[in-house]
Amino acid sequence: MTERGAARLITAGVIAASLGFVVALVFVFQPWRACDNEDVAIACTALPQDTAMTIAGIVVLVAGIVAIFCGALAHRVATK
């Protein structure tokens, strides 16, 4: 892989990791949710769709981290 390809992989990894982190964080805190018997939204029971989106966000976050690692490794190999 060339240095340019490694840089693109790192950039894509950063974007994916950031997006996955934001999605997971938003669906954990659920700011749109309101419960009758709870004071804060995070104490509300999560719906299956919310859980699925949280898991999807975490998967994208991990994939982004792996892409960053692979891009950094490829960049190191390409510069030698």
CSV table of C-alpha atoms in Angstrom, one decimal:
chain,number,residue,atom,x,y,z
A,1,MET,CA,0.0,0.0,0.0
A,2,THR,CA,1.3,3.5,-0.8
A,3,GLU,CA,1.6,6.3,1.7
A,4,ARG,CA,-1.4,8.0,0.2
A,5,GLY,CA,-3.5,4.9,0.5
A,6,ALA,CA,-2.5,4.5,4.1
A,7,ALA,CA,-3.4,8.1,4.8
A,8,ARG,CA,-6.8,7.6,3.2
A,9,LEU,CA,-7.3,4.5,5.4
A,10,ILE,CA,-6.4,6.4,8.5
A,11,THR,CA,-8.8,9.3,7.5
A,12,ALA,CA,-11.6,6.8,6.9
A,13,GLY,CA,-10.9,5.2,10.2
A,14,VAL,CA,-11.0,8.5,12.1
A,15,ILE,CA,-14.3,9.4,10.4
A,16,ALA,CA,-15.8,5.9,11.1
A,17,ALA,CA,-14.6,5.9,14.7
A,18,SER,CA,-16.0,9.4,15.4
A,19,LEU,CA,-19.3,8.6,13.8
A,20,GLY,CA,-19.6,5.3,15.7
A,21,PHE,CA,-18.8,7.0,19.0
A,22,VAL,CA,-21.4,9.7,18.5
A,23,VAL,CA,-24.1,7.3,17.5
A,24,ALA,CA,-23.4,5.0,20.5
A,25,LEU,CA,-23.2,7.9,22.9
A,26,VAL,CA,-26.5,9.4,21.7
A,27,PHE,CA,-28.3,6.1,21.9
A,28,VAL,CA,-27.0,5.3,25.4
A,29,PHE,CA,-28.2,8.7,26.8
A,30,GLN,CA,-31.4,8.8,24.8
A,31,PRO,CA,-32.0,12.6,25.1
A,32,TRP,CA,-35.4,12.4,23.3
A,33,ARG,CA,-36.8,9.8,25.7
A,34,ALA,CA,-39.2,10.7,28.5
A,35,CYS,CA,-40.5,8.3,31.2
A,36,ASP,CA,-43.4,8.7,33.5
A,37,ASN,CA,-41.7,7.2,36.6
A,38,GLU,CA,-38.1,8.3,36.0
A,39,ASP,CA,-36.4,11.8,36.4
A,40,VAL,CA,-33.7,11.4,33.8
A,41,ALA,CA,-33.9,10.0,30.2
A,42,ILE,CA,-30.9,7.6,30.7
A,43,ALA,CA,-32.9,5.8,33.4
A,44,CYS,CA,-35.7,4.8,30.9
A,45,THR,CA,-35.8,1.3,29.6
A,46,ALA,CA,-34.0,1.0,26.2
A,47,LEU,CA,-36.1,-0.3,23.3
A,48,PRO,CA,-34.8,-3.1,21.1
A,49,GLN,CA,-34.2,-0.6,18.3
A,50,ASP,CA,-32.1,1.6,20.6
A,51,THR,CA,-30.0,-1.3,21.7
A,52,ALA,CA,-29.4,-2.3,18.1
A,53,MET,CA,-28.3,1.2,17.2
A,54,THR,CA,-26.0,1.3,20.2
A,55,ILE,CA,-24.4,-2.0,19.1
A,56,ALA,CA,-24.1,-0.8,15.5
A,57,GLY,CA,-22.4,2.4,16.7
A,58,ILE,CA,-19.9,0.3,18.8
A,59,VAL,CA,-19.2,-2.0,15.9
A,60,VAL,CA,-18.5,1.0,13.6
A,61,LEU,CA,-16.3,2.5,16.3
A,62,VAL,CA,-14.3,-0.7,16.6
A,63,ALA,CA,-14.0,-1.0,12.8
A,64,GLY,CA,-12.7,2.6,12.7
A,65,ILE,CA,-10.1,1.9,15.3
A,66,VAL,CA,-9.0,-1.2,13.4
A,67,ALA,CA,-8.8,0.9,10.2
A,68,ILE,CA,-6.7,3.5,12.0
A,69,PHE,CA,-4.3,0.8,13.3
A,70,CYS,CA,-4.0,-0.9,9.9
A,71,GLY,CA,-3.5,2.4,8.1
A,72,ALA,CA,-0.8,3.4,10.6
A,73,LEU,CA,0.9,0.0,10.1
A,74,ALA,CA,0.7,0.3,6.3
A,75,HIS,CA,2.1,3.8,6.5
A,76,ARG,CA,5.0,2.6,8.6
A,77,VAL,CA,5.8,-0.3,6.2
A,78,ALA,CA,5.5,2.1,3.2
A,79,THR,CA,8.0,4.5,4.6
A,80,LYS,CA,10.7,1.9,5.2
